[in-house]
PDB file of C-alpha atoms in Angstrom:
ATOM      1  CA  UNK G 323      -5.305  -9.269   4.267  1.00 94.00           C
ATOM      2  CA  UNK G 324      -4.045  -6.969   7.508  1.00 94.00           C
ATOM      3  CA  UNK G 325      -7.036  -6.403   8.978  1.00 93.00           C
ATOM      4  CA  UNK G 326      -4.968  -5.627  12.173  1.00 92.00           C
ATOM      5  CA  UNK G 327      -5.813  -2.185  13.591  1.00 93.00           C
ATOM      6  CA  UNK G 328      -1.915  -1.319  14.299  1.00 92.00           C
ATOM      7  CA  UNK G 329       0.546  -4.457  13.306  1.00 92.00           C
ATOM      8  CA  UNK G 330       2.639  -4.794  10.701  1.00 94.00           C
ATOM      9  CA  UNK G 331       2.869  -8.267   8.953  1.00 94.00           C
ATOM     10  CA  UNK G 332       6.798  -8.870   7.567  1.00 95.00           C
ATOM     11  CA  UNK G 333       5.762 -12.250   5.967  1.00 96.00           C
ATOM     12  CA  UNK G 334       8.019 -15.143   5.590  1.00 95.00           C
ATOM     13  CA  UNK G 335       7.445 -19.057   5.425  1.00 92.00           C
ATOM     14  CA  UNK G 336      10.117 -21.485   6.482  1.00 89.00           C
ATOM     15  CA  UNK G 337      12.401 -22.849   3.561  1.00 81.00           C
ATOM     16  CA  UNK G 338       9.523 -21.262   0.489  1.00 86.00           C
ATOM     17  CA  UNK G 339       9.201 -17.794  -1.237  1.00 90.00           C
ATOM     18  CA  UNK G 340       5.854 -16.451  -1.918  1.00 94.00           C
ATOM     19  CA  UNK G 341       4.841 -16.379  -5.923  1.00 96.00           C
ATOM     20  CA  UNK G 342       2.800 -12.748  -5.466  1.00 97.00           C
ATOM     21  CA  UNK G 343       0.370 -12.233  -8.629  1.00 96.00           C
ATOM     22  CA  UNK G 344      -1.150  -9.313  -6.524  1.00 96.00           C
ATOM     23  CA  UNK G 345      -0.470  -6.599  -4.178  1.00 97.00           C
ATOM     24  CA  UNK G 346      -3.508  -4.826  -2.618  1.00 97.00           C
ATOM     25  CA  UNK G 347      -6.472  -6.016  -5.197  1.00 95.00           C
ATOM     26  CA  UNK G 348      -4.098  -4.957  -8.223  1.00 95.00           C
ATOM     27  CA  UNK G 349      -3.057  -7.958 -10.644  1.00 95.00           C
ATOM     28  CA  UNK G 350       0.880  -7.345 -11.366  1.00 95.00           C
ATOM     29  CA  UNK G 351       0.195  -8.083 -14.538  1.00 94.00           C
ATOM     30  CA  UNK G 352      -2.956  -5.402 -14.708  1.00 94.00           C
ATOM     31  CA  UNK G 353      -0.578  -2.689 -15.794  1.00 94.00           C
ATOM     32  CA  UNK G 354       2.587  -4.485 -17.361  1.00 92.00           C
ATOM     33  CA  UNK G 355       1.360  -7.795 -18.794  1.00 92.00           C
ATOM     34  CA  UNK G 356       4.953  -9.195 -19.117  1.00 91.00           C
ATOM     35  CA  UNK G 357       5.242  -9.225 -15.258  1.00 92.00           C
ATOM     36  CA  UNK G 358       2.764 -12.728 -14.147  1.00 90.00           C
ATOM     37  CA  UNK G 359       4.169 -13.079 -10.779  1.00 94.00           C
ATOM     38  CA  UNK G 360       7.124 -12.097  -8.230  1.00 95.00           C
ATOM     39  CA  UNK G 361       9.089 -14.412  -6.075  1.00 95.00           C
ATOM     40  CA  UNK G 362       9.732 -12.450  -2.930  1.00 94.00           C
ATOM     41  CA  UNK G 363      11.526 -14.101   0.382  1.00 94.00           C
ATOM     42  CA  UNK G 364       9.041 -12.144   2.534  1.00 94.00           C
ATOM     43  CA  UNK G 365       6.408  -9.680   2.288  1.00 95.00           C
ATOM     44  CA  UNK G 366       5.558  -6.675   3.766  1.00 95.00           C
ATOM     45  CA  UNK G 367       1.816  -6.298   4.335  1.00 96.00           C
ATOM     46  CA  UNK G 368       0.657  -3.071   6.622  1.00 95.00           C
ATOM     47  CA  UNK G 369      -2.393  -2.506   7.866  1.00 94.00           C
ATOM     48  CA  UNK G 370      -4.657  -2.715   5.294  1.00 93.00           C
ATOM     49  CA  UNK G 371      -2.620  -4.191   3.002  1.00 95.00           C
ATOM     50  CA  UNK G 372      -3.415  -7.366   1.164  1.00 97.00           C
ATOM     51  CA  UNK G 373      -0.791  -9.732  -0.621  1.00 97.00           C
ATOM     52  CA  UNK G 374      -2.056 -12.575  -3.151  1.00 97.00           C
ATOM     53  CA  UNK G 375       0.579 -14.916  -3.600  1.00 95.00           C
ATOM     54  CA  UNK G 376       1.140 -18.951  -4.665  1.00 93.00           C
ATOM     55  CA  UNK G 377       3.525 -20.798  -2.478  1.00 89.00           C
ATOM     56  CA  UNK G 378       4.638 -24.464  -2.350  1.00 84.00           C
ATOM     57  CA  UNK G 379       4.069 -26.314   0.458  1.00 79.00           C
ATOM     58  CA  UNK G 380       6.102 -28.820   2.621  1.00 79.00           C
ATOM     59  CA  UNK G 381       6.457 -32.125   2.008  1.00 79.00           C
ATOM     60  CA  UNK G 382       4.520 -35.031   3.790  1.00 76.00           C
ATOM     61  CA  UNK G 383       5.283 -35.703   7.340  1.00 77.00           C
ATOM     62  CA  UNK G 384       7.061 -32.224   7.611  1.00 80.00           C
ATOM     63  CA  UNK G 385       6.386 -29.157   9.356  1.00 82.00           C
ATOM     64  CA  UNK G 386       6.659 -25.644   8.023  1.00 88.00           C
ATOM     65  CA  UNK G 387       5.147 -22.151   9.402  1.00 92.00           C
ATOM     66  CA  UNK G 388       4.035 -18.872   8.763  1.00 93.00           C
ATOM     67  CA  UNK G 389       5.885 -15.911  10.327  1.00 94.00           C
ATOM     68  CA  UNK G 390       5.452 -12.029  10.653  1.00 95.00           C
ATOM     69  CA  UNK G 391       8.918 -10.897  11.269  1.00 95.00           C
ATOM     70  CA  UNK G 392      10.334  -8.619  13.781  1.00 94.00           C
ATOM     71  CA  UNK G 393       9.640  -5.064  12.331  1.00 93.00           C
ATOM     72  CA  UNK G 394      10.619  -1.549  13.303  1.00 92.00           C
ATOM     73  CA  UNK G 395       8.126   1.033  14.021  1.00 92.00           C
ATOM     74  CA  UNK G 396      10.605   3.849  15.232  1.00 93.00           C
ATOM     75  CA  UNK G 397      11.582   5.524  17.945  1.00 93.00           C
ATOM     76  CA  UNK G 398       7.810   6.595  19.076  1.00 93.00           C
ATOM     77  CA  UNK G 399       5.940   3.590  17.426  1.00 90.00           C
ATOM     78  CA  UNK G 400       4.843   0.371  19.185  1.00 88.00           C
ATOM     79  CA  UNK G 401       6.763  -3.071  19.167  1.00 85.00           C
ATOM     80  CA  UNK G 402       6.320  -5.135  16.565  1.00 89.00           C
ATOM     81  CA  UNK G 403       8.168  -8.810  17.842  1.00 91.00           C
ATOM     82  CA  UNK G 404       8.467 -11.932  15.341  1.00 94.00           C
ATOM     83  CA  UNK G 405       6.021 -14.572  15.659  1.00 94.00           C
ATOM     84  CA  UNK G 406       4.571 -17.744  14.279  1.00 94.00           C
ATOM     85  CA  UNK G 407       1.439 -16.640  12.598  1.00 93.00           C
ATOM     86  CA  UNK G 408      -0.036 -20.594  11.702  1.00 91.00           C
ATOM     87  CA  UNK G 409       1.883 -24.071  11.143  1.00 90.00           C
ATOM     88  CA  UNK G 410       1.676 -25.682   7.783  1.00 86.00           C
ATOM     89  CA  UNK G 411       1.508 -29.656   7.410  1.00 81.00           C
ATOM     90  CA  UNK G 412       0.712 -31.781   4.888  1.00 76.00           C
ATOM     91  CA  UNK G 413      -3.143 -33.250   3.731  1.00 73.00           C
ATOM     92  CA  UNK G 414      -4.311 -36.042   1.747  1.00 70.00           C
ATOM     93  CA  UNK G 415      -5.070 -34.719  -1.547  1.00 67.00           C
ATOM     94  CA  UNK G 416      -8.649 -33.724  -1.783  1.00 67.00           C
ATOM     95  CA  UNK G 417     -11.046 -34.544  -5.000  1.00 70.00           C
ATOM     96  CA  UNK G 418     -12.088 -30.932  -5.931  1.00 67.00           C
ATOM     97  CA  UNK G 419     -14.705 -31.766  -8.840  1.00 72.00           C
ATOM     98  CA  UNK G 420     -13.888 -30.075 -11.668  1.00 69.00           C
ATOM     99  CA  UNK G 421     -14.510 -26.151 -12.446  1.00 70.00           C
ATOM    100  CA  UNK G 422     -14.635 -23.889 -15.555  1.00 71.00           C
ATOM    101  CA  UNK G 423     -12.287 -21.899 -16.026  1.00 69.00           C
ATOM    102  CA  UNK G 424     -13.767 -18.113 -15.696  1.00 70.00           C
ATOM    103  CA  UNK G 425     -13.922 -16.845 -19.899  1.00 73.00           C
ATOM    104  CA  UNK G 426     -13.106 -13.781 -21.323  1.00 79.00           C
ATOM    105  CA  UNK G 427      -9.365 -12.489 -22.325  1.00 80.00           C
ATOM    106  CA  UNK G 428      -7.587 -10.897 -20.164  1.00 79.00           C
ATOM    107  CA  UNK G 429      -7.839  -6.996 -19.217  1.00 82.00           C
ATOM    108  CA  UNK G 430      -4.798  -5.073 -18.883  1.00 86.00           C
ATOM    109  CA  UNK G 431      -4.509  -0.934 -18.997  1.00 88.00           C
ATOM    110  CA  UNK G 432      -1.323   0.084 -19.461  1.00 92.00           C
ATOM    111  CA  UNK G 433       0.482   3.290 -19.601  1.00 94.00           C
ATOM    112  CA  UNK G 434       3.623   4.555 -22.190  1.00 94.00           C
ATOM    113  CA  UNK G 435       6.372   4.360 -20.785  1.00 93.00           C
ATOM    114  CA  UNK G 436       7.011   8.092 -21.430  1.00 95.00           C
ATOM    115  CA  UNK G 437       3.988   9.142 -19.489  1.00 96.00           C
ATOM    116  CA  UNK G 438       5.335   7.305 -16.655  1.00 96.00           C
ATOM    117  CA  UNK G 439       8.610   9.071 -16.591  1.00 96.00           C
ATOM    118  CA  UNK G 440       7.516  12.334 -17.624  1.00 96.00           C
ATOM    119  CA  UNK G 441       4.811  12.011 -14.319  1.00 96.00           C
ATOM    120  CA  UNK G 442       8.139  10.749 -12.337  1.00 96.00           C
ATOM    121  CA  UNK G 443      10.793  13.658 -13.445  1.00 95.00           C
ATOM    122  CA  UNK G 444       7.718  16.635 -12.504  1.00 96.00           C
ATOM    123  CA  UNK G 445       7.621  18.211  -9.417  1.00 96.00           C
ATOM    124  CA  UNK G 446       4.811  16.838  -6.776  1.00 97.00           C
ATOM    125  CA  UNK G 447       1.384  18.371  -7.562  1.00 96.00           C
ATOM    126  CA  UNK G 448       0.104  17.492  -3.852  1.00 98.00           C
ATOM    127  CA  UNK G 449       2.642  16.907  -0.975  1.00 98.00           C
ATOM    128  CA  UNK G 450       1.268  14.831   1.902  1.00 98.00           C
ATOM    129  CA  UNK G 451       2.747  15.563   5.118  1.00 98.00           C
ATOM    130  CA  UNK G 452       2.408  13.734   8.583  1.00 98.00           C
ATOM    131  CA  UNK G 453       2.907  15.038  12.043  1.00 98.00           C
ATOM    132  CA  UNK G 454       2.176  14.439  15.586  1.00 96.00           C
ATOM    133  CA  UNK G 455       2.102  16.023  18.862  1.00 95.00           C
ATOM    134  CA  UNK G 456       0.663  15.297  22.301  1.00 93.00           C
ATOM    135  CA  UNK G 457      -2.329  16.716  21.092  1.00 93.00           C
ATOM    136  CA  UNK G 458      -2.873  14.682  18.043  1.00 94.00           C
ATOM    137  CA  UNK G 459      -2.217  13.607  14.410  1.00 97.00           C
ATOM    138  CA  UNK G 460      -1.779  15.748  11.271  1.00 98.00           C
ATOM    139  CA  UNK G 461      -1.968  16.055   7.792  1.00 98.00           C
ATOM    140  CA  UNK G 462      -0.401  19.440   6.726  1.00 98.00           C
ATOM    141  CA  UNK G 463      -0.895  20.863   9.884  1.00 96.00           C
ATOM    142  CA  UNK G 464      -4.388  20.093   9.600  1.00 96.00           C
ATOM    143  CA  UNK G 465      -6.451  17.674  12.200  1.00 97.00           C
ATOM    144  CA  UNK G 466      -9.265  15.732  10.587  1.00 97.00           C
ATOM    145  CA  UNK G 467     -12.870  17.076  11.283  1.00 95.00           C
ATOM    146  CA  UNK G 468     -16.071  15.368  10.160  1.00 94.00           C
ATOM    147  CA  UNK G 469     -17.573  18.321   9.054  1.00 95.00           C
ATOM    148  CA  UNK G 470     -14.846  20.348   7.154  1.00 93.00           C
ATOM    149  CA  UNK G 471     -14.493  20.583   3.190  1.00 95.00           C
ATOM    150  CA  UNK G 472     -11.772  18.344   1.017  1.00 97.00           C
ATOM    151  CA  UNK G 473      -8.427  19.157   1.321  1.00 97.00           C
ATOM    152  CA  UNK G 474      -7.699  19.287  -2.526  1.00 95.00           C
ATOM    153  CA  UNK G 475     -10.009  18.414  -5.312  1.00 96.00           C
ATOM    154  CA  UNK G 476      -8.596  16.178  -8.286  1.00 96.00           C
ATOM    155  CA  UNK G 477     -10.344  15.946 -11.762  1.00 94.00           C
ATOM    156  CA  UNK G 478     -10.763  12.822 -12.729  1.00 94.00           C
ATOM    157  CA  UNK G 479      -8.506  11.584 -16.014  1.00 94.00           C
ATOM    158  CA  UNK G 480      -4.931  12.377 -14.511  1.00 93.00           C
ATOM    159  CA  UNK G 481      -1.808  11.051 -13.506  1.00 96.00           C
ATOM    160  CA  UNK G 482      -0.562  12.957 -10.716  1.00 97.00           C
ATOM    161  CA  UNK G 483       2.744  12.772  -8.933  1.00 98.00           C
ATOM    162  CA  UNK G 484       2.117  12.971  -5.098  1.00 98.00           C
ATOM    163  CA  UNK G 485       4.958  12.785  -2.258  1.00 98.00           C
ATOM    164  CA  UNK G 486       4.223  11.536   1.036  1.00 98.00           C
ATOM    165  CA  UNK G 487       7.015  13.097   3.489  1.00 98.00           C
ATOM    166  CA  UNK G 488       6.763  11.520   6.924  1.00 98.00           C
ATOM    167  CA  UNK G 489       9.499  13.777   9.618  1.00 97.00           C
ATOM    168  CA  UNK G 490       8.207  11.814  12.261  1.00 97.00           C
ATOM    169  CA  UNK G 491       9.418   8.779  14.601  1.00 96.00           C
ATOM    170  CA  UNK G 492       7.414   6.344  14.076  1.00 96.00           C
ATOM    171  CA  UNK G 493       5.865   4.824  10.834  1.00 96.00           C
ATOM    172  CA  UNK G 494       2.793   5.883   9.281  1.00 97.00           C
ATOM    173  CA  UNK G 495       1.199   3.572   6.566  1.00 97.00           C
ATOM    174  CA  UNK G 496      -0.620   5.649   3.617  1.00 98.00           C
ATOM    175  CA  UNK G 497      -3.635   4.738   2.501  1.00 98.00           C
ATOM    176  CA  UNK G 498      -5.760   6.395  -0.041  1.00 98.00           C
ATOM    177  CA  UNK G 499      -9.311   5.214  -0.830  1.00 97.00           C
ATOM    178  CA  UNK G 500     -10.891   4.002  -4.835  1.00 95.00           C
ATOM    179  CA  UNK G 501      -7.573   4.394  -6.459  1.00 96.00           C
ATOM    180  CA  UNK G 502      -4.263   2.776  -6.417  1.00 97.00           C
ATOM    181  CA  UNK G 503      -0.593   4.038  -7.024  1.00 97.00           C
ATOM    182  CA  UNK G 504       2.752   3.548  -7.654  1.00 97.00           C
ATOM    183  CA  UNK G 505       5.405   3.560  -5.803  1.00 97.00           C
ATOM    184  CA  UNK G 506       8.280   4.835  -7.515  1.00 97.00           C
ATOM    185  CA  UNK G 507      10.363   6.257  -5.379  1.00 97.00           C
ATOM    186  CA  UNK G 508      12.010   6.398  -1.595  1.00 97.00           C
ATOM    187  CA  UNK G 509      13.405   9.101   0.048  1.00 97.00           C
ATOM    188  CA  UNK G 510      13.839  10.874  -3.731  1.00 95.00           C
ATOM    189  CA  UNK G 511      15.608   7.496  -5.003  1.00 96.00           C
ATOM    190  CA  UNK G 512      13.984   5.370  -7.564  1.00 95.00           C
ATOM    191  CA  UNK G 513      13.118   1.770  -5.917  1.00 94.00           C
ATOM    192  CA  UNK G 514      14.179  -1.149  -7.347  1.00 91.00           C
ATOM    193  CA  UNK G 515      10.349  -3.183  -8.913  1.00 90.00           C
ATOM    194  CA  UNK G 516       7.379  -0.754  -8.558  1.00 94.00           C
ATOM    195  CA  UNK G 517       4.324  -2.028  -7.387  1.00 94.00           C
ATOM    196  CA  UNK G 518       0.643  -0.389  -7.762  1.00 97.00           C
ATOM    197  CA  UNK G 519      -0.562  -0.526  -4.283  1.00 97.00           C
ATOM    198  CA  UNK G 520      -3.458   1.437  -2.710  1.00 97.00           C
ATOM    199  CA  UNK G 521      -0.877   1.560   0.525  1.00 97.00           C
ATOM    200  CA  UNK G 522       2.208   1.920   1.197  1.00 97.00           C
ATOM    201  CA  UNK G 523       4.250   2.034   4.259  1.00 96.00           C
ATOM    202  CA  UNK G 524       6.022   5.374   4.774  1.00 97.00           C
ATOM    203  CA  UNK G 525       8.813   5.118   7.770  1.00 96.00           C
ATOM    204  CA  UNK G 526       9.938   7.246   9.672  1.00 96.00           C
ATOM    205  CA  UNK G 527      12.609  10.456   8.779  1.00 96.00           C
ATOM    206  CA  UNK G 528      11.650   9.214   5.027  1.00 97.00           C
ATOM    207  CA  UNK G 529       9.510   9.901   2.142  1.00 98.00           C
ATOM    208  CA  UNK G 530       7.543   8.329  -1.037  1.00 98.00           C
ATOM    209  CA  UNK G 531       6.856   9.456  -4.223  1.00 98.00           C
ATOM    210  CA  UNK G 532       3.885   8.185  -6.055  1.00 98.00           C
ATOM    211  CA  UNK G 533       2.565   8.035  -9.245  1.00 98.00           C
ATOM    212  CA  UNK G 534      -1.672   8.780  -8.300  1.00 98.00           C
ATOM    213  CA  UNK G 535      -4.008   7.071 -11.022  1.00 97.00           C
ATOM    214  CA  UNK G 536      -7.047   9.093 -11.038  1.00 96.00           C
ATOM    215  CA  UNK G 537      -7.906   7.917 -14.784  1.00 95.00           C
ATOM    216  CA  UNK G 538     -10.698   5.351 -13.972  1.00 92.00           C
ATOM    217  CA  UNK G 539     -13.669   7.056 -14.627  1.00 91.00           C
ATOM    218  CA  UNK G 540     -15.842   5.068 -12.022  1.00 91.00           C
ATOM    219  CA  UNK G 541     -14.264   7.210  -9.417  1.00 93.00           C
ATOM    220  CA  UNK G 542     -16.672  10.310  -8.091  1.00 90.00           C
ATOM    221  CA  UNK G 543     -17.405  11.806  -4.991  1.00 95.00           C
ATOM    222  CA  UNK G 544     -15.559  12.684  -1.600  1.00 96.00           C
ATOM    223  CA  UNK G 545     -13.203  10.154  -0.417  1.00 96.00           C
ATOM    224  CA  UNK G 546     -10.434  10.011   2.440  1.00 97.00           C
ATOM    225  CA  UNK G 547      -6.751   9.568   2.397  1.00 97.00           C
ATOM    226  CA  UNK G 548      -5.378   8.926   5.648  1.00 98.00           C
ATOM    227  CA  UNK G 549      -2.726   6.939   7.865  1.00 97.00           C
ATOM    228  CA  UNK G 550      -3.910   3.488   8.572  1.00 97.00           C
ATOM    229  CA  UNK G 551      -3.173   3.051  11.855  1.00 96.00           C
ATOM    230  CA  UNK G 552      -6.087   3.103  13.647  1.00 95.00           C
ATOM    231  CA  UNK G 553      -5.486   5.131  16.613  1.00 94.00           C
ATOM    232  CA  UNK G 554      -3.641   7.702  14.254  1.00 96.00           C
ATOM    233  CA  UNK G 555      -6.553   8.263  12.007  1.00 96.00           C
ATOM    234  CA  UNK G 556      -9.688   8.280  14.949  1.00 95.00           C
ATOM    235  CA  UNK G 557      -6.773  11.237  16.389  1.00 96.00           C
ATOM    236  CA  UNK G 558      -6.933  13.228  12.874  1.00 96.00           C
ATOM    237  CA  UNK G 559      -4.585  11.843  10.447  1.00 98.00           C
ATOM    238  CA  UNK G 560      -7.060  11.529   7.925  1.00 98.00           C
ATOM    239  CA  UNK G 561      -8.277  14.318   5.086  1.00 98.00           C
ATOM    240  CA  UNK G 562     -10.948  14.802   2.819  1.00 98.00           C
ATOM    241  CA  UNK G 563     -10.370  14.366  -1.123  1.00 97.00           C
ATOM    242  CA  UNK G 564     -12.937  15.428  -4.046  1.00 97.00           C
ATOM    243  CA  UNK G 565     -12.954  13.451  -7.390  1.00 96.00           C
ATOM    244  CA  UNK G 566     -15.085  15.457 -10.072  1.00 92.00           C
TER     245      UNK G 566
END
């Protein structure tokens, strides 16, 4: 988990991929069973981004380490330099007594295919914008305030398709609280393996297009979506959402 307030964490371990079964809470598998796990070279985690992955570790007597790579953050953001985030070595294998596997089949909830696409080929039902000045942050022109009403008000039981357009220069990561999304899209082009995140980096001059799942009927109330760095959202880069 990024619990860092403004860093971004480009993962990487020396001479091993990462085996991710889970992207921000969301089993890969949760909404295409045929997909178990992902070998990725390094990982991209933003601020509140979490990553669940299997990895291999070095041999005995060797040494091996965890890095965050050098990442740009544009023009106006702050610096992001490479560094060693822990050393891995070898241990004696422990004696774990043994554990029950948790029961129950598996739970999946998947989507036609045609849905999907249909969703991905409509035009954006909400547009997200961000923007800055030396006064503050913004979403679509408007600066967060504790006491206003939601920005938009979804009904619950829909796939939406939502753009996130970002004309800034500096990156802003999206975050959206209770429901997760995919991202299908970059700068209008379709990306290469989707993911269902809950957020998603959105650099700078570029956009995202996102498939919004707001078909879990749990979800009720106001809730926020909002940049997730820190300083951004305390400055009004945040906005009120109502799920009814």
């Amino acid at each position: 988990m990024n619990a860092s307030p403004d860093r971004y964490a480009d993962l990487e371990l020396d001479a091993a991929s990462f085996d991710v079964v889970a992207l921000d809470g969301m089993p890969l598998a949760y909404h295409d069973p045929s997909i178990h796990k992902r070998s990725m070279i390094h990982v991209l985690v933003p601020p509140a981004g979490r990553v669940e992955a299997i990895v291999t570790g070095p041999s005995a007597n060797s040494h091996a380490a965890l890095r965050t790579r050098c990442f740009d953050t544009g023009p106006d953001g702050d610096s992001n330099p490479a560094m060693i985030l822990a050393d891995i070595v070898s241990a004696q294998p422990s004696n774990p007594k043994a554990r029950n596997a948790p029961g129950g089949a598996p739970v999946y909830v998947t989507f036609p295919a045609e849905t999907l696409k249909h969703v991905e080929a409509s035009e954006p039902q909400f547009v997200v914008m961000f923007t800055e000045d030396k006064q503050g942050f913004y979403i679509n022109g408007q600066k967060f305030e504790m006491n206003a009403g939601p920005m938009l008000t979804v009904d619950i039981g829909s796939l939406q398709h939502w753009r996130v357009m970002n004309p800034t220069r500096e990156v802003h990561p999206f975050h959206i609280h209770q429901v997760h999304f995919l991202v299908y899209a970059v700068d209008e082009k379709p990306v290469r393996d989707p993911v269902w995140v809950d957020t998603v980096n959105v650099s700078y001059g570029s956009s995202v297009d996102l498939i919004m799942d707001f078909t879990d009927p749990i979800i009720r109330g106001m809730s926020l979506f909002h940049c997730h760095l820190l300083s951004h959202e305390d400055k009004g880069m945040m906005a009120k959402i109502l799920f009814r």
